[in-house]
């Protein structure tokens, strides 16, 4: 897997990962799977459409099939999810054009980023080394 970039701010860390080249359908399915993980609570989803300046907020997550079928035909530039993981707020963004996954965690995060990589986001990460 290509090396992770870490950006440190005063109160948070941002981890940038190379993400798999996912179809819109696969990407939406991965987002749904992440949000339905047993360790995730109180979540929200924001879809950013290409060439639109107002994001679409999804206040209630429908079933997996409905979520995918409802949004797969949209020209998405990124999907952002905001959630709680074991009581800590985290944000995950998948950027479509450059296949990048950004994970933002608070500096006082009680878990390790390794835990997120193994248990929350593994299906989205690109595990194929880039030459």
mmCIF file with all atom_site columns, C-alpha atoms in Angstrom:
data_model
loop_
_atom_site.group_PDB
_atom_site.id
_atom_site.type_symbol
_atom_site.label_atom_id
_atom_site.label_alt_id
_atom_site.label_comp_id
_atom_site.label_asym_id
_atom_site.label_entity_id
_atom_site.label_seq_id
_atom_site.pdbx_PDB_ins_code
_atom_site.Cartn_x
_atom_site.Cartn_y
_atom_site.Cartn_z
_atom_site.occupancy
_atom_site.B_iso_or_equiv
_atom_site.pdbx_formal_charge
_atom_site.auth_seq_id
_atom_site.auth_comp_id
_atom_site.auth_asym_id
_atom_site.auth_atom_id
_atom_site.pdbx_PDB_model_num
ATOM 1   C CA . UNK A 1 1   ? 0.000   0.000  0.000   1.00 0.00 ? 1   UNK A CA 1
ATOM 2   C CA . UNK A 1 2   ? 1.238   3.483  -0.833  1.00 0.00 ? 2   UNK A CA 1
ATOM 3   C CA . UNK A 1 3   ? 2.453   5.490  2.141   1.00 0.00 ? 3   UNK A CA 1
ATOM 4   C CA . UNK A 1 4   ? -0.044  7.372  4.277   1.00 0.00 ? 4   UNK A CA 1
ATOM 5   C CA . UNK A 1 5   ? 0.235   11.152 4.617   1.00 0.00 ? 5   UNK A CA 1
ATOM 6   C CA . UNK A 1 6   ? -0.386  12.574 8.093   1.00 0.00 ? 6   UNK A CA 1
ATOM 7   C CA . UNK A 1 7   ? -1.321  16.223 8.642   1.00 0.00 ? 7   UNK A CA 1
ATOM 8   C CA . UNK A 1 8   ? -1.268  17.498 12.228  1.00 0.00 ? 8   UNK A CA 1
ATOM 9   C CA . UNK A 1 9   ? -3.291  20.495 13.399  1.00 0.00 ? 9   UNK A CA 1
ATOM 10  C CA . UNK A 1 10  ? -3.657  21.874 16.921  1.00 0.00 ? 10  UNK A CA 1
ATOM 11  C CA . UNK A 1 11  ? -6.608  19.687 17.836  1.00 0.00 ? 11  UNK A CA 1
ATOM 12  C CA . UNK A 1 12  ? -6.756  16.987 15.161  1.00 0.00 ? 12  UNK A CA 1
ATOM 13  C CA . UNK A 1 13  ? -4.885  14.665 12.839  1.00 0.00 ? 13  UNK A CA 1
ATOM 14  C CA . UNK A 1 14  ? -5.752  14.021 9.207   1.00 0.00 ? 14  UNK A CA 1
ATOM 15  C CA . UNK A 1 15  ? -4.630  10.772 7.601   1.00 0.00 ? 15  UNK A CA 1
ATOM 16  C CA . UNK A 1 16  ? -4.648  10.650 3.797   1.00 0.00 ? 16  UNK A CA 1
ATOM 17  C CA . UNK A 1 17  ? -4.707  7.189  2.240   1.00 0.00 ? 17  UNK A CA 1
ATOM 18  C CA . UNK A 1 18  ? -4.656  6.016  -1.340  1.00 0.00 ? 18  UNK A CA 1
ATOM 19  C CA . UNK A 1 19  ? -8.080  4.503  -1.849  1.00 0.00 ? 19  UNK A CA 1
ATOM 20  C CA . UNK A 1 20  ? -9.143  1.786  -4.187  1.00 0.00 ? 20  UNK A CA 1
ATOM 21  C CA . UNK A 1 21  ? -10.512 2.875  -7.568  1.00 0.00 ? 21  UNK A CA 1
ATOM 22  C CA . UNK A 1 22  ? -14.132 2.181  -6.677  1.00 0.00 ? 22  UNK A CA 1
ATOM 23  C CA . UNK A 1 23  ? -17.234 2.486  -8.817  1.00 0.00 ? 23  UNK A CA 1
ATOM 24  C CA . UNK A 1 24  ? -19.911 4.791  -7.398  1.00 0.00 ? 24  UNK A CA 1
ATOM 25  C CA . UNK A 1 25  ? -21.898 1.709  -6.429  1.00 0.00 ? 25  UNK A CA 1
ATOM 26  C CA . UNK A 1 26  ? -18.956 0.115  -4.585  1.00 0.00 ? 26  UNK A CA 1
ATOM 27  C CA . UNK A 1 27  ? -18.074 3.415  -2.913  1.00 0.00 ? 27  UNK A CA 1
ATOM 28  C CA . UNK A 1 28  ? -21.618 3.926  -1.644  1.00 0.00 ? 28  UNK A CA 1
ATOM 29  C CA . UNK A 1 29  ? -21.705 0.330  -0.414  1.00 0.00 ? 29  UNK A CA 1
ATOM 30  C CA . UNK A 1 30  ? -18.442 0.819  1.503   1.00 0.00 ? 30  UNK A CA 1
ATOM 31  C CA . UNK A 1 31  ? -19.769 4.027  3.075   1.00 0.00 ? 31  UNK A CA 1
ATOM 32  C CA . UNK A 1 32  ? -22.955 2.252  4.132   1.00 0.00 ? 32  UNK A CA 1
ATOM 33  C CA . UNK A 1 33  ? -20.931 -0.653 5.578   1.00 0.00 ? 33  UNK A CA 1
ATOM 34  C CA . UNK A 1 34  ? -18.715 1.746  7.551   1.00 0.00 ? 34  UNK A CA 1
ATOM 35  C CA . UNK A 1 35  ? -21.688 3.577  9.040   1.00 0.00 ? 35  UNK A CA 1
ATOM 36  C CA . UNK A 1 36  ? -23.479 0.369  9.969   1.00 0.00 ? 36  UNK A CA 1
ATOM 37  C CA . UNK A 1 37  ? -20.441 -1.017 11.824  1.00 0.00 ? 37  UNK A CA 1
ATOM 38  C CA . UNK A 1 38  ? -21.251 -1.914 15.438  1.00 0.00 ? 38  UNK A CA 1
ATOM 39  C CA . UNK A 1 39  ? -18.636 0.566  16.711  1.00 0.00 ? 39  UNK A CA 1
ATOM 40  C CA . UNK A 1 40  ? -20.174 3.555  14.889  1.00 0.00 ? 40  UNK A CA 1
ATOM 41  C CA . UNK A 1 41  ? -22.913 5.715  16.381  1.00 0.00 ? 41  UNK A CA 1
ATOM 42  C CA . UNK A 1 42  ? -24.653 9.022  15.596  1.00 0.00 ? 42  UNK A CA 1
ATOM 43  C CA . UNK A 1 43  ? -23.576 9.471  12.012  1.00 0.00 ? 43  UNK A CA 1
ATOM 44  C CA . UNK A 1 44  ? -24.363 11.731 9.089   1.00 0.00 ? 44  UNK A CA 1
ATOM 45  C CA . UNK A 1 45  ? -23.574 11.643 5.377   1.00 0.00 ? 45  UNK A CA 1
ATOM 46  C CA . UNK A 1 46  ? -22.923 14.546 3.018   1.00 0.00 ? 46  UNK A CA 1
ATOM 47  C CA . UNK A 1 47  ? -22.695 14.013 -0.746  1.00 0.00 ? 47  UNK A CA 1
ATOM 48  C CA . UNK A 1 48  ? -20.822 16.586 -2.814  1.00 0.00 ? 48  UNK A CA 1
ATOM 49  C CA . UNK A 1 49  ? -21.909 16.797 -6.429  1.00 0.00 ? 49  UNK A CA 1
ATOM 50  C CA . UNK A 1 50  ? -19.570 17.888 -9.174  1.00 0.00 ? 50  UNK A CA 1
ATOM 51  C CA . UNK A 1 51  ? -20.252 21.477 -10.329 1.00 0.00 ? 51  UNK A CA 1
ATOM 52  C CA . UNK A 1 52  ? -22.790 22.089 -7.560  1.00 0.00 ? 52  UNK A CA 1
ATOM 53  C CA . UNK A 1 53  ? -22.073 24.337 -4.625  1.00 0.00 ? 53  UNK A CA 1
ATOM 54  C CA . UNK A 1 54  ? -24.662 23.006 -2.221  1.00 0.00 ? 54  UNK A CA 1
ATOM 55  C CA . UNK A 1 55  ? -23.964 19.554 -0.774  1.00 0.00 ? 55  UNK A CA 1
ATOM 56  C CA . UNK A 1 56  ? -26.736 17.014 -0.235  1.00 0.00 ? 56  UNK A CA 1
ATOM 57  C CA . UNK A 1 57  ? -27.187 16.002 3.379   1.00 0.00 ? 57  UNK A CA 1
ATOM 58  C CA . UNK A 1 58  ? -28.625 12.582 4.128   1.00 0.00 ? 58  UNK A CA 1
ATOM 59  C CA . UNK A 1 59  ? -30.139 12.783 7.619   1.00 0.00 ? 59  UNK A CA 1
ATOM 60  C CA . UNK A 1 60  ? -31.350 9.168  7.760   1.00 0.00 ? 60  UNK A CA 1
ATOM 61  C CA . UNK A 1 61  ? -29.485 6.272  6.221   1.00 0.00 ? 61  UNK A CA 1
ATOM 62  C CA . UNK A 1 62  ? -31.850 3.962  4.293   1.00 0.00 ? 62  UNK A CA 1
ATOM 63  C CA . UNK A 1 63  ? -31.194 0.283  3.669   1.00 0.00 ? 63  UNK A CA 1
ATOM 64  C CA . UNK A 1 64  ? -27.957 -0.581 1.832   1.00 0.00 ? 64  UNK A CA 1
ATOM 65  C CA . UNK A 1 65  ? -29.689 -1.382 -1.481  1.00 0.00 ? 65  UNK A CA 1
ATOM 66  C CA . UNK A 1 66  ? -31.856 1.751  -1.334  1.00 0.00 ? 66  UNK A CA 1
ATOM 67  C CA . UNK A 1 67  ? -28.846 3.923  -0.465  1.00 0.00 ? 67  UNK A CA 1
ATOM 68  C CA . UNK A 1 68  ? -26.856 2.585  -3.425  1.00 0.00 ? 68  UNK A CA 1
ATOM 69  C CA . UNK A 1 69  ? -29.703 2.720  -5.951  1.00 0.00 ? 69  UNK A CA 1
ATOM 70  C CA . UNK A 1 70  ? -30.791 6.214  -4.886  1.00 0.00 ? 70  UNK A CA 1
ATOM 71  C CA . UNK A 1 71  ? -27.362 7.858  -5.216  1.00 0.00 ? 71  UNK A CA 1
ATOM 72  C CA . UNK A 1 72  ? -25.241 5.783  -7.635  1.00 0.00 ? 72  UNK A CA 1
ATOM 73  C CA . UNK A 1 73  ? -26.208 7.776  -10.729 1.00 0.00 ? 73  UNK A CA 1
ATOM 74  C CA . UNK A 1 74  ? -25.174 11.135 -9.229  1.00 0.00 ? 74  UNK A CA 1
ATOM 75  C CA . UNK A 1 75  ? -21.983 12.783 -10.461 1.00 0.00 ? 75  UNK A CA 1
ATOM 76  C CA . UNK A 1 76  ? -20.257 12.750 -7.076  1.00 0.00 ? 76  UNK A CA 1
ATOM 77  C CA . UNK A 1 77  ? -16.995 14.527 -6.337  1.00 0.00 ? 77  UNK A CA 1
ATOM 78  C CA . UNK A 1 78  ? -16.774 13.242 -2.752  1.00 0.00 ? 78  UNK A CA 1
ATOM 79  C CA . UNK A 1 79  ? -18.665 11.647 0.091   1.00 0.00 ? 79  UNK A CA 1
ATOM 80  C CA . UNK A 1 80  ? -18.128 12.823 3.656   1.00 0.00 ? 80  UNK A CA 1
ATOM 81  C CA . UNK A 1 81  ? -19.308 10.964 6.721   1.00 0.00 ? 81  UNK A CA 1
ATOM 82  C CA . UNK A 1 82  ? -19.248 12.331 10.227  1.00 0.00 ? 82  UNK A CA 1
ATOM 83  C CA . UNK A 1 83  ? -19.685 9.843  13.033  1.00 0.00 ? 83  UNK A CA 1
ATOM 84  C CA . UNK A 1 84  ? -18.762 8.749  16.510  1.00 0.00 ? 84  UNK A CA 1
ATOM 85  C CA . UNK A 1 85  ? -16.401 5.828  16.976  1.00 0.00 ? 85  UNK A CA 1
ATOM 86  C CA . UNK A 1 86  ? -16.370 4.539  20.559  1.00 0.00 ? 86  UNK A CA 1
ATOM 87  C CA . UNK A 1 87  ? -17.572 7.984  21.638  1.00 0.00 ? 87  UNK A CA 1
ATOM 88  C CA . UNK A 1 88  ? -14.973 9.992  19.692  1.00 0.00 ? 88  UNK A CA 1
ATOM 89  C CA . UNK A 1 89  ? -15.994 12.112 16.694  1.00 0.00 ? 89  UNK A CA 1
ATOM 90  C CA . UNK A 1 90  ? -14.315 11.228 13.402  1.00 0.00 ? 90  UNK A CA 1
ATOM 91  C CA . UNK A 1 91  ? -14.784 12.331 9.819   1.00 0.00 ? 91  UNK A CA 1
ATOM 92  C CA . UNK A 1 92  ? -14.080 10.224 6.745   1.00 0.00 ? 92  UNK A CA 1
ATOM 93  C CA . UNK A 1 93  ? -14.056 11.658 3.222   1.00 0.00 ? 93  UNK A CA 1
ATOM 94  C CA . UNK A 1 94  ? -13.642 9.724  -0.019  1.00 0.00 ? 94  UNK A CA 1
ATOM 95  C CA . UNK A 1 95  ? -12.559 11.953 -2.920  1.00 0.00 ? 95  UNK A CA 1
ATOM 96  C CA . UNK A 1 96  ? -13.619 10.399 -6.199  1.00 0.00 ? 96  UNK A CA 1
ATOM 97  C CA . UNK A 1 97  ? -11.238 12.041 -8.678  1.00 0.00 ? 97  UNK A CA 1
ATOM 98  C CA . UNK A 1 98  ? -7.953  11.243 -6.976  1.00 0.00 ? 98  UNK A CA 1
ATOM 99  C CA . UNK A 1 99  ? -9.114  8.109  -5.121  1.00 0.00 ? 99  UNK A CA 1
ATOM 100 C CA . UNK A 1 100 ? -8.074  9.478  -1.751  1.00 0.00 ? 100 UNK A CA 1
ATOM 101 C CA . UNK A 1 101 ? -9.537  8.654  1.615   1.00 0.00 ? 101 UNK A CA 1
ATOM 102 C CA . UNK A 1 102 ? -9.122  11.284 4.343   1.00 0.00 ? 102 UNK A CA 1
ATOM 103 C CA . UNK A 1 103 ? -9.706  10.338 7.980   1.00 0.00 ? 103 UNK A CA 1
ATOM 104 C CA . UNK A 1 104 ? -9.831  13.172 10.522  1.00 0.00 ? 104 UNK A CA 1
ATOM 105 C CA . UNK A 1 105 ? -9.585  12.274 14.205  1.00 0.00 ? 105 UNK A CA 1
ATOM 106 C CA . UNK A 1 106 ? -9.275  14.464 17.305  1.00 0.00 ? 106 UNK A CA 1
ATOM 107 C CA . UNK A 1 107 ? -5.848  14.797 18.911  1.00 0.00 ? 107 UNK A CA 1
ATOM 108 C CA . UNK A 1 108 ? -7.332  13.241 22.055  1.00 0.00 ? 108 UNK A CA 1
ATOM 109 C CA . UNK A 1 109 ? -8.578  10.171 20.141  1.00 0.00 ? 109 UNK A CA 1
ATOM 110 C CA . UNK A 1 110 ? -8.818  7.268  22.576  1.00 0.00 ? 110 UNK A CA 1
ATOM 111 C CA . UNK A 1 111 ? -8.253  4.524  20.006  1.00 0.00 ? 111 UNK A CA 1
ATOM 112 C CA . UNK A 1 112 ? -5.395  4.063  17.556  1.00 0.00 ? 112 UNK A CA 1
ATOM 113 C CA . UNK A 1 113 ? -5.489  4.812  13.855  1.00 0.00 ? 113 UNK A CA 1
ATOM 114 C CA . UNK A 1 114 ? -4.495  1.166  13.346  1.00 0.00 ? 114 UNK A CA 1
ATOM 115 C CA . UNK A 1 115 ? -7.833  0.180  14.860  1.00 0.00 ? 115 UNK A CA 1
ATOM 116 C CA . UNK A 1 116 ? -9.689  2.282  12.275  1.00 0.00 ? 116 UNK A CA 1
ATOM 117 C CA . UNK A 1 117 ? -7.553  0.899  9.446   1.00 0.00 ? 117 UNK A CA 1
ATOM 118 C CA . UNK A 1 118 ? -8.300  -2.691 10.454  1.00 0.00 ? 118 UNK A CA 1
ATOM 119 C CA . UNK A 1 119 ? -11.899 -2.454 11.619  1.00 0.00 ? 119 UNK A CA 1
ATOM 120 C CA . UNK A 1 120 ? -13.610 0.500  9.952   1.00 0.00 ? 120 UNK A CA 1
ATOM 121 C CA . UNK A 1 121 ? -12.043 1.395  6.593   1.00 0.00 ? 121 UNK A CA 1
ATOM 122 C CA . UNK A 1 122 ? -10.155 -1.662 5.268   1.00 0.00 ? 122 UNK A CA 1
ATOM 123 C CA . UNK A 1 123 ? -12.397 -2.248 2.231   1.00 0.00 ? 123 UNK A CA 1
ATOM 124 C CA . UNK A 1 124 ? -11.848 1.295  0.958   1.00 0.00 ? 124 UNK A CA 1
ATOM 125 C CA . UNK A 1 125 ? -8.054  1.296  1.169   1.00 0.00 ? 125 UNK A CA 1
ATOM 126 C CA . UNK A 1 126 ? -5.930  0.497  -1.865  1.00 0.00 ? 126 UNK A CA 1
ATOM 127 C CA . UNK A 1 127 ? -3.801  -2.456 -0.839  1.00 0.00 ? 127 UNK A CA 1
ATOM 128 C CA . UNK A 1 128 ? -2.007  -2.618 -4.194  1.00 0.00 ? 128 UNK A CA 1
ATOM 129 C CA . UNK A 1 129 ? 1.408   -0.924 -4.168  1.00 0.00 ? 129 UNK A CA 1
ATOM 130 C CA . UNK A 1 130 ? 1.840   1.814  -6.754  1.00 0.00 ? 130 UNK A CA 1
ATOM 131 C CA . UNK A 1 131 ? 4.983   1.791  -8.892  1.00 0.00 ? 131 UNK A CA 1
#
